[in-house]
Coordinates of C-alpha atoms and ligand atoms in Angstrom, one line a residue:
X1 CA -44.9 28.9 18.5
X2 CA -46.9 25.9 19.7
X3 CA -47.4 26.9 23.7
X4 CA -50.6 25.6 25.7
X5 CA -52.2 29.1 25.3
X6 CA -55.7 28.4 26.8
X7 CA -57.1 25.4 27.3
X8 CA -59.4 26.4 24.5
X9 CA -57.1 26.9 21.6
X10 CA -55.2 23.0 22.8
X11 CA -58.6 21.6 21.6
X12 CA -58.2 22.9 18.4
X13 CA -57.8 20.4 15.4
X14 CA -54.3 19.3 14.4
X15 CA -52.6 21.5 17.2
X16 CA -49.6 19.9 19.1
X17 CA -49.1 21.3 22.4
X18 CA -46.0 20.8 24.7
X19 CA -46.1 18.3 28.1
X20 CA -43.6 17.9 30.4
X21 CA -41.2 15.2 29.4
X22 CA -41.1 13.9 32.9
X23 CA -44.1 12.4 35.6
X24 CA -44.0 12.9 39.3
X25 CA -42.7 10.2 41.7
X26 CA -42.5 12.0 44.5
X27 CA -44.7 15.1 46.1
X28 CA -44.6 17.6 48.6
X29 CA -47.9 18.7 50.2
X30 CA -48.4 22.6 50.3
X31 CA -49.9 24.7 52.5
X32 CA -53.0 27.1 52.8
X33 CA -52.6 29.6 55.1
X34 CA -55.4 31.9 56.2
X35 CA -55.8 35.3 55.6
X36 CA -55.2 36.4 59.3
X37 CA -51.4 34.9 59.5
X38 CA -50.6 36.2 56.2
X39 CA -51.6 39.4 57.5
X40 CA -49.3 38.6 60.7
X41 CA -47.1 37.0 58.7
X42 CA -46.5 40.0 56.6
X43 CA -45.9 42.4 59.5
X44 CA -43.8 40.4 60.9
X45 CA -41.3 40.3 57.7
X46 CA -41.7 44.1 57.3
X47 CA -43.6 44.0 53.7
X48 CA -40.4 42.1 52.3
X49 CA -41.5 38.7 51.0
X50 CA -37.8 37.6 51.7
X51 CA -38.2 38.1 55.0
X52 CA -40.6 35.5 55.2
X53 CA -40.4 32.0 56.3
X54 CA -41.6 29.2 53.5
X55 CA -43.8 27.6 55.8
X56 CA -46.2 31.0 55.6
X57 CA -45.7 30.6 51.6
X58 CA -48.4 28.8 49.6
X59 CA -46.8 28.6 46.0
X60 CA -43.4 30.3 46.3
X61 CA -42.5 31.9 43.0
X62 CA -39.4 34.0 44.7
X63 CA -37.0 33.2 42.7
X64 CA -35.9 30.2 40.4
X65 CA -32.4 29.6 41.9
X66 CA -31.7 26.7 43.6
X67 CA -35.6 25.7 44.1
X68 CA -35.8 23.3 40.9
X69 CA -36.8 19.3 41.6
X70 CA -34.0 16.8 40.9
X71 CA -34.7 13.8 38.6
X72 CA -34.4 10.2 40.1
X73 CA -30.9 10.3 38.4
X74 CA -29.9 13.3 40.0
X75 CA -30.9 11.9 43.6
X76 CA -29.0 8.5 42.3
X77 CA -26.1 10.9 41.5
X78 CA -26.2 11.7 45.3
X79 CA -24.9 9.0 46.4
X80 CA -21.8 8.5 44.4
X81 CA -20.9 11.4 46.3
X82 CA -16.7 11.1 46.7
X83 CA -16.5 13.3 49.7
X84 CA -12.6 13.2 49.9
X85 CA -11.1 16.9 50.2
X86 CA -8.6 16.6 47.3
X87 CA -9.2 15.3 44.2
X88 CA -12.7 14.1 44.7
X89 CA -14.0 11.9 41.5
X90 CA -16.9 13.9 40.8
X91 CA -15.1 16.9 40.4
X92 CA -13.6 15.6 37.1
X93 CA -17.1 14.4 35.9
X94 CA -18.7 18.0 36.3
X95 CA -14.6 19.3 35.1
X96 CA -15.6 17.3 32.0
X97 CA -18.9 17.6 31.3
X98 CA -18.6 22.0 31.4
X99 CA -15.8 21.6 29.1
X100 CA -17.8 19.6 26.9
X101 CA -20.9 21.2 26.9
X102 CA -19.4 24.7 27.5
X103 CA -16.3 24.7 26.0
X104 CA -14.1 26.5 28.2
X105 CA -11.0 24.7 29.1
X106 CA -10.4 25.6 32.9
X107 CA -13.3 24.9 35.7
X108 CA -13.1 26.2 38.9
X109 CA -16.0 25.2 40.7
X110 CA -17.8 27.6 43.5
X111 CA -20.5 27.2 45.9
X112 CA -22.6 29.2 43.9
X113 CA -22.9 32.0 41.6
X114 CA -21.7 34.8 43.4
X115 CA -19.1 33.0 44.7
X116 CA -17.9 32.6 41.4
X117 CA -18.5 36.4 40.9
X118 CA -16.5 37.3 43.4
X119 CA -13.4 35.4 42.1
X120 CA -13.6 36.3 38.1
X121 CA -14.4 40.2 39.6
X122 CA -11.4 40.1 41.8
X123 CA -9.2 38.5 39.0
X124 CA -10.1 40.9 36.0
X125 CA -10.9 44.4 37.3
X126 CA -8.2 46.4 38.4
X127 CA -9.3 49.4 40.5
X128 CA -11.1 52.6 38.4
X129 CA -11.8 49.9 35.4
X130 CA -15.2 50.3 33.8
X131 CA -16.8 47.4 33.2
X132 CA -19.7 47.3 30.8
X133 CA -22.4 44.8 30.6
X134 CA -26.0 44.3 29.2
X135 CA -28.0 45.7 32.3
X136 CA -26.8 45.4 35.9
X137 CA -27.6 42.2 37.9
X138 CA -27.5 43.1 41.7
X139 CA -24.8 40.8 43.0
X140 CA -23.0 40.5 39.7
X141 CA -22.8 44.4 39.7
X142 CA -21.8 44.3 43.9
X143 CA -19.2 42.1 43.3
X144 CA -17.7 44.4 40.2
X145 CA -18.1 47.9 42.9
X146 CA -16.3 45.8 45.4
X147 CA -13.2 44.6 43.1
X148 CA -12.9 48.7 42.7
X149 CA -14.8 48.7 39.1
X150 CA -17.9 51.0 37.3
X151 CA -20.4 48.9 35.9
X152 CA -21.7 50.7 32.7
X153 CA -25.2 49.3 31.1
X154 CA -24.6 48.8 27.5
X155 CA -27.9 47.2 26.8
X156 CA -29.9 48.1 23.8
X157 CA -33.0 51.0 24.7
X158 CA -35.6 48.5 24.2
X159 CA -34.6 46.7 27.2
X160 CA -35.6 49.5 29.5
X161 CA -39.1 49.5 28.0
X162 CA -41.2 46.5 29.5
X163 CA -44.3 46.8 26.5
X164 CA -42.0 46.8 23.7
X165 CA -41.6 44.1 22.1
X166 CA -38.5 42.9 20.5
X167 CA -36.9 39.0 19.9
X168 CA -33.7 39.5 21.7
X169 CA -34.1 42.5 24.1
X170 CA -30.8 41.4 25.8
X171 CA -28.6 43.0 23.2
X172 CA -25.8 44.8 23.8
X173 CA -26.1 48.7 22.3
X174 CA -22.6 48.1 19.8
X175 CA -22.8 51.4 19.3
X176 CA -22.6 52.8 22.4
X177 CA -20.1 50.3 23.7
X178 CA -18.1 51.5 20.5
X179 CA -18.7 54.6 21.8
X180 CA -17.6 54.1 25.5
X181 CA -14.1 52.2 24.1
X182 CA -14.0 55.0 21.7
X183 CA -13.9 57.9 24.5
X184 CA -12.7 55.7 27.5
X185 CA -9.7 53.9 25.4
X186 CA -9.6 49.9 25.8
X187 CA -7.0 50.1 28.4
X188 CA -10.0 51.1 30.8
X189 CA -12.2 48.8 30.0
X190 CA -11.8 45.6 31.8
X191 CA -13.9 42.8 30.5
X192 CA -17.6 43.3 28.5
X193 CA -20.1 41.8 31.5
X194 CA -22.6 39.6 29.2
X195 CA -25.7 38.2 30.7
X196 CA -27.7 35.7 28.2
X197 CA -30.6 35.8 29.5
X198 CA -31.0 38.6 31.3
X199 CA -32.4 38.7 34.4
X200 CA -33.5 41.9 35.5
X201 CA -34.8 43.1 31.8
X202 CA -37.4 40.3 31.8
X203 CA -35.8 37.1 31.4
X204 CA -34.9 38.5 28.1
X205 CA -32.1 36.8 25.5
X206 CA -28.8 37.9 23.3
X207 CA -28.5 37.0 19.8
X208 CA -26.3 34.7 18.6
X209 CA -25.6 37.9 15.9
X210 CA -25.2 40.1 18.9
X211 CA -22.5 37.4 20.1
X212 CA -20.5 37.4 17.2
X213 CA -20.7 41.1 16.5
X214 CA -19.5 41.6 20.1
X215 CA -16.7 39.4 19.4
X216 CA -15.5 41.2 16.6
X217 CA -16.1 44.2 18.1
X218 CA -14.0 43.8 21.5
X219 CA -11.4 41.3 19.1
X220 CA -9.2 44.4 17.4
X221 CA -9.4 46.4 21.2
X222 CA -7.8 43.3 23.1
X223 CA -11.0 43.7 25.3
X224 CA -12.5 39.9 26.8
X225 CA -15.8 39.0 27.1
X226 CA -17.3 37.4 30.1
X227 CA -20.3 35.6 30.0
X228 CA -23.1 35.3 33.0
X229 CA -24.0 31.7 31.8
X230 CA -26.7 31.5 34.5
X231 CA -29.4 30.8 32.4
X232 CA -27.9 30.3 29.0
X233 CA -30.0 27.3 27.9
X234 CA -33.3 29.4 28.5
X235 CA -31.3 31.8 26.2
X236 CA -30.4 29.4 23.1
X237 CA -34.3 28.7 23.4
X238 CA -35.3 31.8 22.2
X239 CA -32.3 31.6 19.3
X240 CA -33.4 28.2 18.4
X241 CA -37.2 29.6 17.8
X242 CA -36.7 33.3 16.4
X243 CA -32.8 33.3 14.8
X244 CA -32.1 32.4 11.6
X245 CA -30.7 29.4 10.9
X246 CA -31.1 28.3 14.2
X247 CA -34.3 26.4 14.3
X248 CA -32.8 22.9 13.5
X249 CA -29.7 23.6 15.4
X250 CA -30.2 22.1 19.3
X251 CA -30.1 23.6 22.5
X252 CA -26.7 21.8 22.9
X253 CA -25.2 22.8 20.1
X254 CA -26.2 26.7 20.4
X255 CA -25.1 26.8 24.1
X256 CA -21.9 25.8 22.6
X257 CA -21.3 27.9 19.8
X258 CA -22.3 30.9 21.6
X259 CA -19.4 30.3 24.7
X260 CA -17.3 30.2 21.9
X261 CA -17.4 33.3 21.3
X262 CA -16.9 34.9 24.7
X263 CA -13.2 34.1 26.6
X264 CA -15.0 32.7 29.8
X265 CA -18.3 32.4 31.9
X266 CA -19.4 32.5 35.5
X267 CA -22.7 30.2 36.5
X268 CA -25.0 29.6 39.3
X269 CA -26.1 26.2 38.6
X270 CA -28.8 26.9 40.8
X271 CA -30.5 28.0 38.0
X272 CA -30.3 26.5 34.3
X273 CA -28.7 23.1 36.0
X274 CA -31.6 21.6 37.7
X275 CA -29.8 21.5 41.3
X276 CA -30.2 23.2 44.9
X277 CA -26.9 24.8 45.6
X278 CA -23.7 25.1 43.1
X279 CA -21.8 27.3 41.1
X280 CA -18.5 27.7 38.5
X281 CA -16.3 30.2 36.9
X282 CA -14.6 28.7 34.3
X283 CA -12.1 30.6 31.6
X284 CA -9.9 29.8 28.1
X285 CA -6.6 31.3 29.8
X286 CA -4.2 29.7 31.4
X287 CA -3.0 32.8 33.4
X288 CA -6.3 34.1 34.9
X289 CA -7.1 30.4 35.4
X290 CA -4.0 30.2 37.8
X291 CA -5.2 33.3 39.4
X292 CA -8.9 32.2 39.7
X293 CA -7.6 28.8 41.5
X294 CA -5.3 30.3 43.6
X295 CA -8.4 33.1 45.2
X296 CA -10.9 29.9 45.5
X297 CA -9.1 28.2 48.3
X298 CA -8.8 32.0 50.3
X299 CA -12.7 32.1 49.8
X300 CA -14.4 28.9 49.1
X301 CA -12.3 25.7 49.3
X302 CA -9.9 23.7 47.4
X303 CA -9.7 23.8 43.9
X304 CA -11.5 20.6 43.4
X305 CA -14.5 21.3 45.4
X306 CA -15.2 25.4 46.2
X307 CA -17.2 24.9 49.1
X308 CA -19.4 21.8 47.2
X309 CA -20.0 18.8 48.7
X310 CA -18.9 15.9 46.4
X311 CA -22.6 15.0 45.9
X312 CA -23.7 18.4 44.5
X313 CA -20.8 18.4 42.0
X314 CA -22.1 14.9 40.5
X315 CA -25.9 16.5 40.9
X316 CA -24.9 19.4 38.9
X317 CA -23.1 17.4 36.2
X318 CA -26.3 15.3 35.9
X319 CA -28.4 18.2 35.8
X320 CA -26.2 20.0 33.1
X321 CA -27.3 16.9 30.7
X322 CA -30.6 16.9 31.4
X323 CA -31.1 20.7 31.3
X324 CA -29.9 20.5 27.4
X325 CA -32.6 18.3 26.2
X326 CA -34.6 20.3 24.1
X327 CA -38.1 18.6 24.8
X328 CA -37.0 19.9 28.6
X329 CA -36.6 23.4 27.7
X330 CA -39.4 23.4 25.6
X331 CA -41.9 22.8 28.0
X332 CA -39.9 24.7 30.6
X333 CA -40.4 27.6 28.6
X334 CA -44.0 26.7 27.6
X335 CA -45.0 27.1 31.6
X336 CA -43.5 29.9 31.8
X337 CA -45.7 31.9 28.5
X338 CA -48.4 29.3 29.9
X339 CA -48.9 32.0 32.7
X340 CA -48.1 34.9 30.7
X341 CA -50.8 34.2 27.7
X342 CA -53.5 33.9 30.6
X343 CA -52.6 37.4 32.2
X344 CA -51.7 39.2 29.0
X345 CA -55.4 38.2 27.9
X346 CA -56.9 40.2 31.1
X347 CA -55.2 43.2 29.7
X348 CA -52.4 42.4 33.2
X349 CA -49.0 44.5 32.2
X350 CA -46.5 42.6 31.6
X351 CA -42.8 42.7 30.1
X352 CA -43.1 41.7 27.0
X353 CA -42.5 39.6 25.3
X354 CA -42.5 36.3 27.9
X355 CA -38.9 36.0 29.0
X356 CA -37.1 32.8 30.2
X357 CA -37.9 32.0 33.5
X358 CA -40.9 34.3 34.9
X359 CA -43.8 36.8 34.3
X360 CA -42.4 40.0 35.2
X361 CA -45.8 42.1 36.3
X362 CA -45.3 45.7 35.5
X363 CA -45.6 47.6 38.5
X364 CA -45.2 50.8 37.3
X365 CA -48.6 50.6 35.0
X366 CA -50.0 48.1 37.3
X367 CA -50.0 51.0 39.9
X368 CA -50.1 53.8 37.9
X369 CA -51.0 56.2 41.1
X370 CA -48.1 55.5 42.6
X371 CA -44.9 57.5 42.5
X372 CA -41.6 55.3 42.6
X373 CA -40.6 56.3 45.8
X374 CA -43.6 54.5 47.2
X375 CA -42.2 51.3 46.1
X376 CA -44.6 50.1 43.7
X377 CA -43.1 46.5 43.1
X378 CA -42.7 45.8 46.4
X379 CA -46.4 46.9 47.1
X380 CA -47.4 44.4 44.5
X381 CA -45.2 41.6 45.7
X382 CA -46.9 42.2 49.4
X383 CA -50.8 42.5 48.1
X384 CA -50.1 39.0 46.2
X385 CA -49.2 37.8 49.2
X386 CA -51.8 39.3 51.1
X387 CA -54.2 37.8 48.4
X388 CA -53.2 34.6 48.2
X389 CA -50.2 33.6 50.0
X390 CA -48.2 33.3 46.9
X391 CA -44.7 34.4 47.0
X392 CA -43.3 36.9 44.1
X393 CA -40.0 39.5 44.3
X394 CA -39.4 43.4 43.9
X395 CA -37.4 43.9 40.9
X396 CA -37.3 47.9 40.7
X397 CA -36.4 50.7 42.8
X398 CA -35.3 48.3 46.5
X399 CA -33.5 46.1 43.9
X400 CA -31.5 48.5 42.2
X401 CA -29.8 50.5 45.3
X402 CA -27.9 53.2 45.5
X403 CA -25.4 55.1 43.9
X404 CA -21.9 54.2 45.4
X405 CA -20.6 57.7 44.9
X406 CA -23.4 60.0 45.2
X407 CA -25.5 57.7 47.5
X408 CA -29.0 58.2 45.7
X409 CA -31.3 55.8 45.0
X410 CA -30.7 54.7 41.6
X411 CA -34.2 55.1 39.5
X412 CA -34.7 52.2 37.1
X413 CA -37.1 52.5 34.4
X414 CA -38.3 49.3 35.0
X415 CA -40.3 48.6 38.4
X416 CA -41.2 45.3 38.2
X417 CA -42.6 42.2 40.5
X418 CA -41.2 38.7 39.1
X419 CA -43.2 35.7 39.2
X420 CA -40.3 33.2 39.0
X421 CA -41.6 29.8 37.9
X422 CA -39.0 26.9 39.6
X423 CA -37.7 24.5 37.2
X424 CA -40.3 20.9 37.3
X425 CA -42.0 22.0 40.4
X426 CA -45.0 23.5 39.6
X427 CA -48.0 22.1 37.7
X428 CA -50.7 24.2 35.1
X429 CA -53.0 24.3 37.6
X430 CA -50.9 26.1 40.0
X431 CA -50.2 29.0 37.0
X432 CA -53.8 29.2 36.8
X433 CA -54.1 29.4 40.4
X434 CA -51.8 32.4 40.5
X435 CA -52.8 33.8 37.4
X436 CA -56.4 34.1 39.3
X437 CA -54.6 36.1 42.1
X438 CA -53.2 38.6 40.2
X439 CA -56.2 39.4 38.7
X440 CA -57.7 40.1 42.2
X441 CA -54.8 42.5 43.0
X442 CA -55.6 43.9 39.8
X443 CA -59.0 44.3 40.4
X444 CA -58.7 46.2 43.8
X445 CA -55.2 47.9 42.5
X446 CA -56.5 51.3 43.5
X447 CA -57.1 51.0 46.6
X448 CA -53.1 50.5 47.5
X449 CA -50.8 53.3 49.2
X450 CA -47.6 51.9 48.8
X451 CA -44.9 51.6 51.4
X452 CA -42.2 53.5 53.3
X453 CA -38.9 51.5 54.0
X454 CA -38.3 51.9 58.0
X455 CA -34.7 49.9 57.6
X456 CA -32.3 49.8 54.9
X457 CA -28.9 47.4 54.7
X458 CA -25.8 49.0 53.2
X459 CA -25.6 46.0 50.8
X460 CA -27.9 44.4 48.7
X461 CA -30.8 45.8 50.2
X462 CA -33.8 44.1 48.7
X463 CA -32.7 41.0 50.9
X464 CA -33.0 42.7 54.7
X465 CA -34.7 45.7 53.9
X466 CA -38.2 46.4 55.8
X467 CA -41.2 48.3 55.1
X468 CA -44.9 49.9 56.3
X469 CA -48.1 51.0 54.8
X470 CA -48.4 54.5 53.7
X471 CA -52.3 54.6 55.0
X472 CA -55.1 56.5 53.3
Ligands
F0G1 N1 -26.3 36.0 37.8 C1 -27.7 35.9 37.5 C2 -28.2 36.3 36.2 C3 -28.5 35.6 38.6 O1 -29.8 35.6 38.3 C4 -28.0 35.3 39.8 C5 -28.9 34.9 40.9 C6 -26.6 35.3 40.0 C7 -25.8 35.6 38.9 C8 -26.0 35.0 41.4 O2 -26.1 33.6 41.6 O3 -27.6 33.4 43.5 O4 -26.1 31.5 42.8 O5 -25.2 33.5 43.9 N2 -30.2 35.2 40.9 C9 -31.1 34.8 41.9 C10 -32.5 35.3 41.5 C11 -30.8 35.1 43.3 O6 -33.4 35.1 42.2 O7 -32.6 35.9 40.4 P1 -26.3 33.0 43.1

């Protein structure tokens, strides 16, 4: 592993550290706001940091979906845009280059990824289906509830745990899935929900072993296997590194052979493709296929665009290229443990190990005084901001909602607040900058209350919910 652990060790003889295959031809100036309209800026967004506006955010690590930098060929791409409603040219170049790179045979493309959700959800699950998956994602799972299905977590224990470490935490438990098909029968099962990586567990990945045992597993049952391909190239990373046989194999060519072993894939592009706004569902059979492009016109737009502007389509075909180029993920990746090497050295809890595409601080030991109900994460994700005016999200208790049939908050073992590190936007000096921060929360940790939430949306309520102190 040859990351830019401290700037220390890259001054050590023969060592080869990882640079960005790209330079900067174009910047955006940030801003530094004071202490005082944090403070107001907070209350005013009721302790949520999405209820923020950017121009109160000095470096915004929210989220790494749809807030990556285009290349100059991307921004070329742009303007080939073939904005005619039906049958628009760039639709066949992105149609093309999924099938290529993918290797599913049908595309239907959506304005982003839980648009796509909502299609393959509506098409696959029939009412009172269970549908198991490697840990829940919040919209993937909403969109599953709303199609009338159970979403079951299948993912190996390890994942629940975020200081145990383990290469590919994103596993699906074969056992217990056996299990559930075993008591359940196949006929109630309606597709195996596969995340690579997976996003709420850490950024963590799937073995390619995992894959192919899953295949054989669900082959015999009739059962198909969906894959969230969202941030699949961050996954074949970590296979390329720590799988056997994998290490001369490229980023392409694992992408690849892992799709093949799954009958379909939803995407937001937003991610892993280098773009602003974008999405696809894209499946093996003909059938479904039929079903999935009829639905897109009812909710997106016609088959040939789903609610994309020519111009995007062409941006994300651009950006699917670029995003396989293995000196790309390298470094992309290499930012990403950049951080997590300098907070892991100040004794910081983290998940470990370094996922995909952020540090996931560890809330729950990070706070260690403070029960779950007071909303841990979420406290941390406000001091940071408070601090510094850097931007992070909850990922615990406010993200994972409530029970649809007994109402109670579901309790995950993971309370977590996720540095997400956009794709080519941010430089080393900016982790260290934020790495600093952190430390300062840490420093004054014990002096934090937590929060109450005042207002709570029925859906998804991590996006709209609001918040107070708990005081003294
Ligand atoms: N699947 C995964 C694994 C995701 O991380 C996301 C979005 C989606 C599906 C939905 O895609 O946003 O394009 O509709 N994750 C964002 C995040 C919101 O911040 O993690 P979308």
């Amino acid at each position: 592993m040859s990351t830019n652990v401290s700037r220390t060790m890259g001054q050590q003889a023969g060592r080869r550290s990882w640079a960005e295959p790209w330079k900067i031809k174009m910047v955006e100036p940030l801003r530094v706001v004071s202490r005082d309209q944090r403070t107001a800026a907070l209350r005013g967004a009721g302790w949520n940091t999405f209820l923020l506006r950017s121009d109160d955010v000095y470096i915004d690590l929210l989220t790494d979906s749809g807030t990556n930098a285009m290349s100059d060929r991307q921004w070329a791409g742009l303007m080939l845009g073939d904005e005619a409603y039906a049958g628009g040219r760039n639709f066949y170049h992105l149609e093309e280059t999924i099938q290529r790179r993918y290797g599913y045979r049908h595309v239907v493309p959506t304005h982003q990824g839980r648009g796509a959700e909502h299609l393959l959800s509506k098409s696959a699950i029939r009412p009172g289906q269970i549908v198991p998956g490697n840990m829940y994602f919040t919209t993937t799972r909403a969109h599953q509830e709303l199609a009338g299905g159970t979403f079951t977590d299948v993912v190996i224990p390890e994942a629940h745990d975020a200081a145990l470490h383990h290469p590919f935490k994103g596993n699906v438990d074969l056992a217990e899935l056996a299990a559930l098909i075993e008591r359940e029968g196949a006929e109630r099962i309606a597709y195996v929900s596969l995340a690579a990586t997976v996003n709420m567990a850490g950024g963590q990945p799937v073995s390619m072993a995992n894959v192919r045992a899953l295949r054989e597993l669900c082959r015999p049952h009739g059962i198909r296997i969906f894959l969230d391909a969202t941030r699949l190239v961050e996954n074949a990373f970590f296979i390329q590194e720590r799988e056997e046989g994998y290490g001369d194999r490229s980023i392409a060519d694992i992408v690849r052979e892992f799709c093949g072993y799954t009958d379909g894939a939803w995407m937001s592009s937003k991610k892993d493709s280098l773009v602003n706004i974008g999405g696809w569902v894209a499946v093996d059979d003909e059938g479904l296929f039929e079903e999935l492009r009829n639905l897109v016109v009812l909710y997106e737009g016609l088959h040939t665009y789903g609610g994309l502007a020519g111009r995007d389509m062409e941006a994300i075909a651009i950006g699917i290229e670029e995003s396989l180029q293995d000196d790309y993920v390298r470094a992309r990746i290499g930012q990403v443990r950049y951080l997590g090497a300098l907070l892991t050295d100040w004794e910081i809890p983290i998940v470990q190990p370094v996922g995909g595409h952020a540090i996931f601080l560890d809330a729950r030991a990070f706070y260690a005084h403070l029960p779950q109900d007071r909303f841990p994460a979420q406290t941390l994700a406000a001091e940071l901001y408070l601090d510094s005016g850097i931007r992070a999200m909850e990922r615990g208790i406010v993200s994972a909602g409530r029970d649809p049939v007994t109402g109670d908050h579901h309790r995950p073992n993971l309370e977590l607040t996720r540095l997400t590190i956009p794709r080519r936007v941010y430089t080393q000096a900016h982790m260290d900058v934020v790495a600093e921060s952190v430390k300062s929360v840490f420093d004054e940790r014990t002096r934090a209350h937590g929060l109450r939430m005042v207002y709570e949306p029925r859906y998804l309520r991590f996006f709209q919910a609001r918040f107070e102190p708990i005081t003294g």
